[in-house]
XYZ file of N, CA and C in Angstrom:
861
model
N 0.830 -1.214 0.000
C 0.000 0.000 0.000
C 0.860 1.257 0.000
N 1.986 1.184 0.766
C 2.882 2.333 0.804
C 3.485 2.597 -0.575
N 3.830 1.514 -1.293
C 4.384 1.649 -2.640
C 3.385 2.261 -3.593
N 2.126 1.820 -3.467
C 1.090 2.375 -4.335
C 0.895 3.865 -4.078
N 0.977 4.264 -2.795
C 0.825 5.669 -2.435
C 1.934 6.509 -3.048
N 3.172 5.977 -2.951
C 4.311 6.702 -3.509
C 4.208 6.826 -5.027
N 3.780 5.711 -5.673
C 3.628 5.770 -7.128
C 2.560 6.794 -7.516
N 1.477 6.847 -6.701
C 0.425 7.831 -6.972
C 0.948 9.251 -6.857
N 1.800 9.484 -5.845
C 2.389 10.819 -5.675
C 3.296 11.154 -6.846
N 4.080 10.146 -7.303
C 4.978 10.368 -8.436
C 4.198 10.719 -9.695
N 3.083 9.981 -9.955
C 2.249 10.274 -11.122
C 1.679 11.687 -11.045
N 1.268 12.093 -9.816
C 0.686 13.422 -9.632
C 1.711 14.512 -9.941
N 2.964 14.290 -9.454
C 4.031 15.265 -9.716
C 4.340 15.328 -11.203
N 4.426 14.158 -11.835
C 4.714 14.106 -13.264
C 3.631 14.806 -14.079
N 2.365 14.581 -13.691
C 1.243 15.212 -14.400
C 1.327 16.731 -14.292
N 1.692 17.230 -13.093
C 1.819 18.676 -12.900
C 2.934 19.243 -13.756
N 4.063 18.494 -13.835
C 5.187 18.956 -14.643
C 4.813 19.023 -16.120
N 4.075 18.017 -16.578
C 3.663 17.996 -17.976
C 2.743 19.166 -18.306
N 1.870 19.516 -17.354
C 0.958 20.642 -17.565
C 1.730 21.955 -17.699
N 2.816 22.069 -16.936
C 3.643 23.268 -17.001
C 4.450 23.333 -18.292
N 4.921 22.178 -18.745
C 5.791 22.126 -19.911
C 5.020 22.308 -21.222
N 3.760 21.849 -21.247
C 2.985 21.858 -22.492
C 2.900 23.230 -23.163
N 2.557 24.322 -22.416
C 2.507 25.635 -23.085
C 3.853 26.057 -23.651
N 4.931 25.725 -22.918
C 6.271 26.090 -23.386
C 6.606 25.357 -24.675
N 6.235 24.061 -24.731
C 6.500 23.285 -25.934
C 5.719 23.850 -27.122
N 4.468 24.268 -26.854
C 3.653 24.847 -27.929
C 4.272 26.137 -28.445
N 4.749 26.977 -27.509
C 5.374 28.236 -27.905
C 6.649 27.978 -28.690
N 7.434 26.980 -28.249
C 8.663 26.628 -28.960
C 8.362 26.140 -30.363
N 7.252 25.405 -30.500
C 6.878 24.888 -31.818
C 6.534 26.025 -32.770
N 5.795 27.039 -32.250
C 5.443 28.194 -33.079
C 6.694 28.954 -33.481
N 7.614 29.138 -32.492
C 8.855 29.857 -32.763
C 9.682 29.129 -33.812
N 9.747 27.794 -33.668
C 10.520 26.992 -34.616
C 9.940 27.108 -36.024
N 8.610 27.156 -36.118
C 7.978 27.266 -37.437
C 8.348 28.582 -38.104
N 8.345 29.668 -37.295
C 8.710 30.967 -37.852
C 10.177 31.007 -38.266
N 11.035 30.379 -37.431
C 12.456 30.344 -37.745
C 12.706 29.525 -39.003
N 11.885 28.497 -39.192
C 12.078 27.617 -40.340
C 11.664 28.287 -41.645
N 10.752 29.294 -41.554
C 10.287 29.979 -42.756
C 11.225 31.134 -43.077
N 12.009 30.976 -44.115
C 12.914 32.028 -44.533
C 12.183 32.958 -45.496
N 12.204 34.233 -45.139
C 11.501 35.236 -45.937
C 12.504 35.942 -46.833
N 12.227 35.956 -48.131
C 13.152 36.581 -49.072
C 12.980 38.096 -49.086
N 14.080 38.796 -49.259
C 14.062 40.256 -49.316
C 13.220 40.732 -50.497
N 13.317 40.018 -51.605
C 12.562 40.404 -52.807
C 11.064 40.354 -52.552
N 10.607 39.320 -51.832
C 9.177 39.205 -51.549
C 8.708 40.273 -50.565
N 9.571 40.620 -49.614
C 9.225 41.705 -48.688
C 9.048 43.002 -49.463
N 9.977 43.280 -50.377
C 9.879 44.503 -51.186
C 8.616 44.507 -52.041
N 8.315 43.351 -52.626
C 7.124 43.265 -53.476
C 5.849 43.469 -52.675
N 5.789 42.846 -51.494
C 4.590 42.967 -50.664
C 4.413 44.395 -50.164
N 5.508 45.034 -49.822
C 5.426 46.437 -49.395
C 4.947 47.328 -50.539
N 5.413 47.032 -51.764
C 4.998 47.816 -52.934
C 3.509 47.634 -53.205
N 3.014 46.425 -53.002
C 1.602 46.134 -53.263
C 0.674 46.689 -52.185
N 1.164 46.730 -50.941
C 0.276 47.075 -49.816
C 0.601 48.394 -49.142
N 1.850 48.884 -49.303
C 2.314 50.098 -48.607
C 2.281 49.929 -47.097
N 2.372 48.693 -46.630
C 2.365 48.403 -45.197
C 3.787 48.371 -44.657
N 3.954 48.544 -43.343
C 5.293 48.529 -42.744
C 6.025 47.207 -43.004
N 7.358 47.276 -43.034
C 8.169 46.097 -43.312
C 7.929 44.983 -42.297
N 7.810 45.348 -41.022
C 7.603 44.353 -39.976
C 6.335 43.539 -40.232
N 5.262 44.222 -40.614
C 4.000 43.547 -40.860
C 4.082 42.692 -42.129
N 4.797 43.169 -43.128
C 4.971 42.390 -44.367
C 5.769 41.115 -44.101
N 6.796 41.220 -43.292
C 7.597 40.034 -42.954
C 6.743 39.011 -42.215
N 5.923 39.505 -41.261
C 5.066 38.590 -40.503
C 4.078 37.884 -41.438
N 3.519 38.632 -42.383
C 2.566 38.046 -43.320
C 3.231 36.979 -44.184
N 4.449 37.239 -44.632
C 5.162 36.274 -45.450
C 5.554 35.027 -44.653
N 5.860 35.223 -43.386
C 6.135 34.069 -42.525
C 4.889 33.213 -42.364
N 3.761 33.874 -42.202
C 2.501 33.143 -42.082
C 2.151 32.436 -43.390
N 2.552 33.025 -44.528
C 2.224 32.458 -45.829
C 3.346 31.677 -46.469
N 4.333 31.248 -45.656
C 5.448 30.440 -46.172
C 6.177 31.126 -47.337
N 6.375 32.432 -47.195
C 7.115 33.244 -48.168
C 6.426 33.291 -49.527
N 5.110 33.141 -49.521
C 4.330 33.261 -50.758
C 3.565 34.581 -50.703
N 3.773 35.435 -51.702
C 3.183 36.773 -51.689
C 1.658 36.721 -51.698
N 1.063 35.870 -52.503
C -0.385 35.782 -52.583
C -0.981 35.280 -51.267
N -0.319 34.290 -50.655
C -0.792 33.787 -49.358
C -0.658 34.867 -48.294
N 0.410 35.652 -48.372
C 0.606 36.752 -47.420
C -0.477 37.809 -47.594
N -0.842 38.098 -48.852
C -1.911 39.060 -49.127
C -3.229 38.582 -48.527
N -3.509 37.301 -48.651
C -4.744 36.739 -48.102
C -4.751 36.846 -46.575
N -3.607 36.605 -45.971
C -3.515 36.711 -44.502
C -3.737 38.150 -44.046
N -3.183 39.105 -44.786
C -3.321 40.513 -44.436
C -4.764 40.995 -44.541
N -5.550 40.392 -45.442
C -6.946 40.792 -45.609
C -7.736 40.608 -44.326
N -7.350 39.626 -43.516
C -8.084 39.328 -42.281
C -7.350 39.782 -41.033
N -6.255 40.531 -41.207
C -5.464 40.995 -40.071
C -5.913 42.388 -39.653
N -6.286 42.544 -38.394
C -6.837 43.813 -37.918
C -5.829 44.947 -38.023
N -4.567 44.662 -37.674
C -3.544 45.710 -37.750
C -3.355 46.184 -39.183
N -3.357 45.245 -40.127
C -3.193 45.610 -41.538
C -4.374 46.436 -42.034
N -5.574 46.040 -41.648
C -6.765 46.782 -42.044
C -6.707 48.209 -41.508
N -6.260 48.356 -40.259
C -6.152 49.678 -39.647
C -5.103 50.530 -40.358
N -3.977 49.915 -40.698
C -2.910 50.638 -41.394
C -3.376 51.125 -42.762
N -4.090 50.268 -43.483
C -4.575 50.656 -44.813
C -5.600 51.777 -44.719
N -6.489 51.665 -43.736
C -7.507 52.702 -43.561
C -6.867 54.035 -43.211
N -5.867 53.989 -42.329
C -5.185 55.228 -41.949
C -4.503 55.866 -43.149
N -3.880 55.033 -43.985
C -3.208 55.548 -45.168
C -4.168 56.225 -46.134
N -5.379 55.688 -46.274
C -6.362 56.248 -47.203
C -7.084 57.469 -46.626
N -7.330 57.449 -45.302
C -8.229 58.444 -44.711
C -7.521 59.576 -43.973
N -6.284 59.346 -43.553
C -5.572 60.366 -42.784
C -5.464 61.656 -43.587
N -5.659 62.767 -42.908
C -5.585 64.061 -43.580
C -6.939 64.633 -43.930
N -7.966 63.779 -43.971
C -9.313 64.284 -44.240
C -9.842 65.016 -43.006
N -10.599 66.068 -43.226
C -11.060 66.930 -42.137
C -11.969 66.169 -41.164
N -11.725 66.364 -39.879
C -12.552 65.733 -38.832
C -13.272 66.839 -38.061
N -14.366 67.311 -38.634
C -15.095 68.440 -38.055
C -16.182 68.012 -37.077
N -16.448 66.698 -36.993
C -17.464 66.185 -36.083
C -16.786 65.334 -35.000
N -17.592 64.736 -34.152
C -17.032 63.915 -33.080
C -17.862 64.014 -31.820
N -17.263 63.566 -30.710
C -17.988 63.559 -29.437
C -17.020 63.807 -28.291
N -17.590 64.223 -27.168
C -16.898 64.279 -25.880
C -17.588 63.268 -24.979
N -16.799 62.495 -24.233
C -17.370 61.506 -23.320
C -16.684 61.611 -21.966
N -17.391 61.200 -20.921
C -16.875 61.266 -19.553
C -16.927 59.892 -18.914
N -16.014 59.666 -17.997
C -16.041 58.428 -17.219
C -15.471 58.705 -15.830
N -16.137 58.158 -14.822
C -15.642 58.214 -13.444
C -15.359 56.789 -13.013
N -14.097 56.539 -12.642
C -13.676 55.216 -12.213
C -12.980 55.343 -10.865
N -13.712 55.067 -9.781
C -13.124 55.151 -8.446
C -12.666 56.546 -8.104
N -11.359 56.718 -7.902
C -10.798 58.000 -7.483
C -10.347 58.863 -8.657
N -10.758 58.508 -9.860
C -10.356 59.269 -11.047
C -11.550 59.533 -11.946
N -11.451 60.636 -12.681
C -12.500 60.996 -13.645
C -11.829 61.594 -14.875
N -12.399 61.303 -16.053
C -11.753 61.717 -17.297
C -12.755 62.258 -18.298
N -12.262 63.199 -19.116
C -12.969 63.646 -20.317
C -12.117 63.230 -21.515
N -12.787 62.693 -22.526
C -12.114 62.268 -23.750
C -12.860 62.835 -24.947
N -12.113 63.379 -25.901
C -12.710 63.848 -27.154
C -12.076 63.110 -28.312
N -12.921 62.527 -29.165
C -12.476 61.878 -30.395
C -13.251 62.492 -31.552
N -12.544 62.830 -32.612
C -13.161 63.490 -33.758
C -13.319 62.529 -34.933
N -14.322 62.803 -35.764
C -14.558 62.041 -36.992
C -15.027 63.021 -38.070
N -15.399 62.500 -39.217
C -15.739 63.379 -40.345
C -17.199 63.829 -40.346
N -18.123 62.932 -39.980
C -19.544 63.255 -40.112
C -20.300 62.984 -38.818
N -21.409 63.677 -38.653
C -22.285 63.466 -37.507
C -22.885 62.069 -37.529
N -23.073 61.518 -38.720
C -23.626 60.163 -38.852
C -22.731 59.144 -38.146
N -21.432 59.210 -38.396
C -20.500 58.291 -37.740
C -20.414 58.583 -36.238
N -20.452 59.854 -35.855
C -20.365 60.223 -34.433
C -21.506 59.619 -33.618
N -22.610 59.270 -34.309
C -23.770 58.704 -33.607
C -23.913 57.204 -33.797
N -22.992 56.564 -34.555
C -23.199 55.128 -34.779
C -22.633 54.289 -33.632
N -23.011 53.025 -33.598
C -22.697 52.161 -32.456
C -21.202 51.966 -32.271
N -20.460 51.775 -33.372
C -19.025 51.523 -33.256
C -18.304 52.726 -32.644
N -18.681 53.920 -33.073
C -18.031 55.123 -32.554
C -18.417 55.346 -31.089
N -19.660 55.150 -30.758
C -20.102 55.312 -29.371
C -19.412 54.310 -28.458
N -19.207 53.082 -28.947
C -18.487 52.090 -28.165
C -17.043 52.511 -27.945
N -16.427 53.083 -28.973
C -15.069 53.600 -28.837
C -15.010 54.702 -27.789
N -15.989 55.589 -27.791
C -16.030 56.684 -26.831
C -16.203 56.157 -25.403
N -17.123 55.223 -25.231
C -17.400 54.692 -23.893
C -16.195 53.956 -23.320
N -15.669 53.010 -24.089
C -14.531 52.229 -23.603
C -13.285 53.102 -23.479
N -13.087 54.019 -24.427
C -11.913 54.887 -24.382
C -11.886 55.781 -23.156
N -13.024 56.378 -22.802
C -13.074 57.246 -21.624
C -12.869 56.435 -20.346
N -13.398 55.212 -20.302
C -13.173 54.349 -19.141
C -11.702 53.987 -18.997
N -11.070 53.667 -20.120
C -9.645 53.315 -20.090
C -8.793 54.507 -19.692
N -9.192 55.698 -20.123
C -8.469 56.906 -19.743
C -8.594 57.164 -18.248
N -9.794 57.011 -17.703
C -9.994 57.207 -16.265
C -9.186 56.194 -15.461
N -9.150 54.951 -15.941
C -8.337 53.927 -15.277
C -6.862 54.302 -15.320
N -6.415 54.818 -16.458
C -5.025 55.265 -16.598
C -4.709 56.376 -15.599
N -5.629 57.297 -15.401
C -5.392 58.428 -14.503
C -5.207 57.985 -13.053
N -5.714 56.809 -12.713
C -5.530 56.309 -11.353
C -4.068 56.014 -11.045
N -3.240 55.934 -12.076
C -1.820 55.631 -11.872
C -0.973 56.885 -11.669
N -1.546 58.074 -11.856
C -0.780 59.307 -11.659
C -0.930 59.742 -10.207
N -0.010 60.582 -9.692
C -0.097 61.011 -8.293
C -1.423 61.689 -7.960
N -1.919 61.408 -6.759
C -3.176 61.993 -6.303
C -3.010 63.494 -6.089
N -3.918 64.265 -6.692
C -3.826 65.722 -6.615
C -5.132 66.322 -7.108
N -5.397 67.558 -6.687
C -6.577 68.261 -7.200
C -6.265 68.966 -8.522
N -5.021 68.867 -8.976
C -4.628 69.515 -10.230
C -5.159 68.740 -11.435
N -5.400 69.467 -12.504
C -5.829 68.857 -13.758
C -4.659 68.126 -14.406
N -4.934 66.926 -14.920
C -3.936 66.152 -15.655
C -4.334 66.174 -17.133
N -3.471 66.756 -17.968
C -3.714 66.810 -19.410
C -2.680 65.934 -20.111
N -3.131 64.984 -20.909
C -2.228 64.073 -21.599
C -1.747 64.666 -22.912
N -0.494 64.396 -23.245
C 0.011 64.751 -24.570
C -0.592 63.792 -25.588
N -0.434 64.119 -26.867
C -0.960 63.241 -27.922
C -0.340 61.850 -27.827
N 0.965 61.796 -27.547
C 1.652 60.514 -27.438
C 1.163 59.723 -26.234
N 0.963 60.385 -25.103
C 0.479 59.714 -23.899
C -0.933 59.179 -24.102
N -1.758 59.954 -24.787
C -3.139 59.528 -25.019
C -3.181 58.295 -25.913
N -2.369 58.272 -26.949
C -2.333 57.116 -27.841
C -1.843 55.865 -27.121
N -0.982 56.049 -26.115
C -0.374 54.916 -25.420
C -1.226 54.367 -24.275
N -2.363 54.983 -23.982
C -3.233 54.494 -22.904
C -3.616 53.038 -23.181
N -3.479 52.203 -22.168
C -3.750 50.773 -22.327
C -5.233 50.544 -22.594
N -5.519 49.739 -23.620
C -6.897 49.392 -23.977
C -6.959 47.881 -24.163
N -7.193 47.151 -23.093
C -7.173 45.695 -23.150
C -5.772 45.207 -23.447
N -5.600 44.437 -24.515
C -4.273 43.983 -24.924
C -3.703 44.867 -26.029
N -4.285 46.056 -26.205
C -3.837 46.988 -27.225
C -3.649 48.360 -26.600
N -3.689 49.398 -27.418
C -3.615 50.776 -26.935
C -4.786 51.566 -27.497
N -5.074 52.696 -26.887
C -6.185 53.529 -27.355
C -5.906 54.039 -28.761
N -4.643 54.328 -29.074
C -4.299 54.768 -30.421
C -4.568 53.702 -31.462
N -4.186 52.458 -31.147
C -4.391 51.360 -32.101
C -5.869 51.050 -32.283
N -6.636 51.094 -31.202
C -8.072 50.824 -31.286
C -8.775 51.907 -32.106
N -8.330 53.134 -31.949
C -8.904 54.238 -32.729
C -8.627 54.051 -34.213
N -7.411 53.639 -34.549
C -7.072 53.388 -35.952
C -7.894 52.235 -36.521
N -8.118 51.205 -35.707
C -8.931 50.074 -36.161
C -10.364 50.513 -36.422
N -10.855 51.472 -35.648
C -12.212 51.987 -35.853
C -12.327 52.691 -37.198
N -11.247 53.316 -37.664
C -11.254 53.956 -38.982
C -11.619 52.953 -40.063
N -11.045 51.748 -39.954
C -11.330 50.716 -40.957
C -12.778 50.252 -40.881
N -13.347 50.268 -39.683
C -14.722 49.801 -39.495
C -15.750 50.797 -40.016
N -15.537 52.091 -39.701
C -16.538 53.100 -40.054
C -16.252 53.768 -41.395
N -15.039 53.617 -41.928
C -14.717 54.193 -43.226
C -14.523 55.690 -43.224
N -14.161 56.246 -42.066
C -13.888 57.678 -41.964
C -12.604 57.903 -41.186
N -12.039 59.088 -41.356
C -10.897 59.486 -40.551
C -11.368 59.697 -39.116
N -10.763 58.987 -38.184
C -11.110 59.080 -36.758
C -9.829 59.405 -35.992
N -9.856 60.476 -35.210
C -8.644 60.945 -34.545
C -8.889 61.234 -33.062
N -7.932 60.785 -32.229
C -7.939 61.178 -30.823
C -7.652 62.675 -30.755
N -8.540 63.446 -30.149
C -8.373 64.894 -30.095
C -7.678 65.341 -28.806
N -8.194 64.914 -27.668
C -7.601 65.299 -26.384
C -8.159 64.436 -25.267
N -7.396 64.370 -24.182
C -7.821 63.614 -23.015
C -7.266 64.267 -21.759
N -8.081 64.368 -20.737
C -7.661 65.016 -19.492
C -8.575 64.555 -18.358
N -8.196 64.910 -17.138
C -9.047 64.549 -16.004
C -8.353 64.766 -14.670
N -8.895 64.121 -13.657
C -8.404 64.287 -12.293
C -8.189 62.934 -11.629
N -7.250 62.921 -10.677
C -7.106 61.772 -9.778
C -6.871 62.309 -8.385
N -7.840 62.102 -7.511
C -7.744 62.562 -6.131
C -8.395 61.534 -5.214
N -7.585 60.922 -4.357
C -8.126 59.945 -3.414
C -9.132 60.616 -2.484
N -10.276 59.969 -2.299
C -11.296 60.480 -1.396
C -12.142 61.599 -1.960
N -11.933 61.941 -3.219
C -12.687 63.045 -3.831
C -14.054 62.579 -4.300
N -14.919 63.558 -4.552
C -16.223 63.306 -5.171
C -16.231 64.010 -6.523
N -16.919 63.412 -7.486
C -16.927 63.968 -8.837
C -18.355 64.197 -9.322
N -18.495 65.238 -10.121
C -19.731 65.467 -10.849
C -19.400 65.585 -12.320
N -20.332 65.203 -13.173
C -20.058 65.259 -14.608
C -21.340 65.506 -15.386
N -21.149 66.001 -16.600
C -22.300 66.211 -17.483
C -21.811 66.249 -18.917
N -22.502 65.523 -19.794
C -22.279 65.567 -21.237
C -23.577 66.011 -21.874
N -23.498 67.033 -22.708
C -24.711 67.573 -23.322
C -25.172 66.667 -24.463
N -26.316 66.066 -24.289
C -26.899 65.172 -25.305
C -27.649 66.029 -26.334
N -27.886 65.495 -27.543
C -27.542 64.133 -27.973
C -26.208 64.022 -28.696
N -25.543 65.163 -28.961
C -24.364 65.102 -29.826
C -23.041 65.131 -29.080
N -23.051 65.230 -27.760
C -21.814 65.212 -26.999
C -20.862 66.336 -27.345
N -21.410 67.525 -27.647
C -20.567 68.646 -28.061
C -19.999 69.419 -26.881
N -20.588 69.242 -25.688
C -20.123 69.926 -24.481
C -19.968 68.900 -23.363
N -18.967 69.137 -22.497
C -18.782 68.253 -21.353
C -18.139 69.000 -20.198
N -18.418 68.539 -18.981
C -17.839 69.180 -17.803
C -17.561 68.158 -16.709
N -16.508 68.439 -15.941
C -16.143 67.641 -14.770
C -15.977 68.565 -13.571
N -16.455 68.123 -12.423
C -16.286 68.854 -11.169
C -15.536 67.951 -10.189
N -14.492 68.478 -9.564
C -13.763 67.770 -8.512
C -14.032 68.476 -7.191
N -14.487 67.713 -6.194
C -14.817 68.297 -4.897
C -14.294 67.422 -3.767
N -14.058 68.055 -2.621
C -13.663 67.338 -1.411
C -14.641 67.697 -0.289
N -14.572 66.928 0.796
C -15.420 67.221 1.958
C -16.842 66.727 1.844
N -17.096 65.838 0.915
C -18.463 65.327 0.744
C -18.854 64.428 1.907
N -20.095 64.519 2.306
C -20.657 63.634 3.327
C -21.629 62.688 2.638
N -21.208 61.453 2.495
C -22.037 60.518 1.755
C -21.927 60.784 0.267
N -22.993 60.501 -0.446
C -22.992 60.612 -1.906
C -23.411 62.022 -2.333
N -22.472 62.746 -2.951
C -22.754 64.106 -3.427
C -22.887 64.155 -4.939
N -23.017 62.997 -5.575
C -22.995 62.928 -7.040
C -24.110 63.745 -7.682
N -25.329 63.625 -7.162
C -26.463 64.334 -7.770
C -26.248 65.838 -7.761
N -25.833 66.382 -6.625
C -25.578 67.818 -6.520
C -24.456 68.241 -7.461
N -23.374 67.491 -7.485
C -22.237 67.844 -8.330
C -22.578 67.716 -9.811
N -23.411 66.747 -10.162
C -23.856 66.631 -11.554
C -24.673 67.858 -11.968
N -25.494 68.358 -11.046
C -26.278 69.564 -11.325
C -25.362 70.768 -11.547
N -24.310 70.844 -10.748
C -23.356 71.948 -10.897
C -22.581 71.808 -12.208
N -22.252 70.563 -12.590
C -21.566 70.333 -13.863
C -22.443 70.765 -15.038
N -23.736 70.513 -14.936
C -24.668 70.948 -15.978
C -24.698 72.472 -16.050
N -24.654 73.123 -14.887
C -24.595 74.584 -14.827
C -23.311 75.090 -15.497
N -22.195 74.388 -15.276
C -20.909 74.785 -15.865
C -20.976 74.756 -17.386
N -21.599 73.731 -17.946
C -21.745 73.663 -19.398
C -22.571 74.835 -19.911
N -23.627 75.177 -19.187
C -24.516 76.254 -19.644
C -23.894 77.639 -19.505
N -23.166 77.890 -18.392
C -22.726 79.251 -18.083
C -21.238 79.503 -18.322
N -20.426 78.467 -18.436
C -18.984 78.556 -18.695
C -18.270 79.573 -17.799
N -17.920 79.165 -16.582
C -17.201 80.056 -15.676
C -15.683 80.025 -15.862
N -15.192 79.366 -16.905
C -13.762 79.165 -17.095
C -13.013 80.497 -17.074
N -11.988 80.567 -16.207
C -11.165 81.770 -16.077
C -9.698 81.390 -16.272
N -8.797 82.309 -15.918
C -7.382 82.120 -16.220
C -6.699 81.083 -15.339
N -7.214 80.855 -14.128
C -6.621 79.875 -13.219
C -7.721 79.006 -12.617
N -7.371 77.827 -12.115
C -8.389 76.972 -11.485
C -9.091 77.650 -10.311
N -8.334 78.350 -9.464
C -8.944 79.019 -8.308
C -9.932 80.093 -8.756
N -9.553 80.855 -9.768
C -10.443 81.914 -10.271
C -11.689 81.311 -10.910
N -11.510 80.186 -11.593
C -12.657 79.518 -12.206
C -13.640 79.054 -11.146
N -13.137 78.436 -10.073
C -14.005 77.962 -8.991
C -14.717 79.133 -8.331
N -13.994 80.216 -8.072
C -14.603 81.379 -7.425
C -15.685 81.993 -8.302
N -15.408 82.097 -9.597
C -16.411 82.619 -10.532
C -17.647 81.734 -10.549
N -17.434 80.428 -10.537
C -18.546 79.477 -10.534
C -19.406 79.656 -9.296
N -18.783 79.759 -8.134
C -19.530 79.867 -6.875
C -20.362 81.143 -6.802
N -19.877 82.204 -7.442
C -20.580 83.498 -7.381
C -21.679 83.634 -8.429
N -21.716 82.684 -9.388
C -22.680 82.766 -10.487
C -24.078 82.344 -10.036
N -25.132 83.092 -10.414
C -26.499 82.627 -10.131
C -26.735 81.267 -10.777
N -27.302 80.358 -10.002
C -27.532 78.999 -10.497
C -28.521 79.041 -11.654
N -28.146 78.432 -12.759
C -28.882 78.595 -14.010
C -30.326 78.097 -13.915
N -30.606 77.121 -13.039
C -31.951 76.568 -12.931
C -32.761 77.196 -11.780
N -32.119 78.099 -11.031
C -32.808 78.853 -9.984
C -31.968 80.094 -9.706
N -32.204 81.134 -10.469
C -31.346 82.316 -10.404
C -31.511 83.121 -9.112
N -32.404 82.693 -8.235
C -32.548 83.382 -6.951
C -31.424 83.031 -5.983
N -30.638 81.991 -6.324
C -29.506 81.592 -5.472
C -28.255 81.448 -6.333
N -27.091 81.678 -5.706
C -25.834 81.420 -6.383
C -25.479 79.934 -6.213
N -24.459 79.494 -6.915
C -24.013 78.103 -6.767
C -23.520 77.863 -5.341
N -22.844 78.862 -4.749
C -22.393 78.740 -3.360
C -23.582 78.538 -2.422
N -24.635 79.319 -2.604
C -25.825 79.189 -1.760
C -26.533 77.862 -2.005
N -26.497 77.373 -3.234
C -27.075 76.069 -3.544
C -26.386 74.979 -2.726
N -25.069 75.054 -2.636
C -24.305 74.076 -1.860
C -24.630 74.208 -0.377
N -24.684 75.437 0.123
C -24.947 75.674 1.550
C -26.330 75.188 1.963
N -27.299 75.265 1.060
C -28.659 74.835 1.373
C -28.849 73.331 1.191
N -27.867 72.673 0.613
C -27.971 71.229 0.368
C -27.599 70.441 1.613
N -27.594 69.124 1.467
C -27.172 68.253 2.564
C -25.658 68.099 2.586
N -24.951 68.971 1.836
C -23.493 68.902 1.737
C -22.869 70.268 2.072
N -23.115 70.803 3.271
C -22.605 72.143 3.591
C -21.083 72.229 3.654
N -20.397 71.096 3.889
C -18.935 71.121 3.973
C -18.265 70.835 2.637
N -19.055 70.685 1.574
C -18.522 70.369 0.256
C -17.689 71.537 -0.269
N -16.493 71.222 -0.774
C -15.610 72.249 -1.316
C -15.256 71.921 -2.758
N -15.598 72.818 -3.672
C -15.222 72.635 -5.065
C -13.738 72.951 -5.225
N -12.990 72.013 -5.787
C -11.537 72.160 -5.912
C -11.087 72.507 -7.330
N -11.757 71.936 -8.322
C -11.339 72.187 -9.692
C -12.494 71.918 -10.651
N -12.438 72.539 -11.813
C -13.505 72.459 -12.806
C -12.874 72.331 -14.184
N -13.451 71.469 -14.992
C -13.004 71.323 -16.375
C -14.222 71.376 -17.282
N -14.192 72.274 -18.250
C -15.280 72.397 -19.229
C -14.695 72.353 -20.627
N -15.294 71.509 -21.474
C -14.864 71.410 -22.859
C -16.023 71.703 -23.805
N -15.686 72.291 -24.921
C -16.629 72.470 -26.024
C -15.951 71.986 -27.288
N -16.604 71.054 -27.988
C -15.987 70.497 -29.186
C -15.928 71.548 -30.297
């Protein structure tokens, strides 16, 4: 019985080792296949001439097609990166006068994202709206990695393109959307806040998403979202934006509340269930 127990333990250990080794063997097999496929320089040049795609992508296609140009072309037809590259080459430079602004609040961060396109029709279609929704969420998640502060965080064009989007980037996903909708689609700007313990309010003006606002506040007691959303809506309507964040907040507080001009925004806060609420920063965008 003791021998049987030991043999059972040995089989169990061996089975575990095999499970660990199997993925490595599969990866080695794929690597070996690529190494075994020698890609000719002439075919790379020909494929680049036919497709105008980057050399790296042409080499990969030829490896997949066993160094056959026609097989590589067929592989590229179903490759998302290739489709995005071709669409960008055809559509880049065309005017993007339409688009949307979207907002997302994720935990201790909130973001505004603007993406532009050519027509209002595309700005309202499902693929573009999905890009806006997921993109703003990914941007807000990205902002959680920056230092906590009441200051506005504005991303450069390069930083915005590099925002992680699943197993890709926001820039790559945007380019892929160009191939889907058949229009030039461009990341316009991205910004937001990250402040631990803060409360946020937001508003996007429907139905075209041409205006958006974010409010960052501290000192909230419980959920202050409804009140802050109302103030964000007021910000879109009245635009208190001034030369500095402090001046903008002060201007906002002194402004008669757009939906009840008998009180200022400061008095609206004082009369609410959030008397200790302090507005720290405001962001308003107009597309």
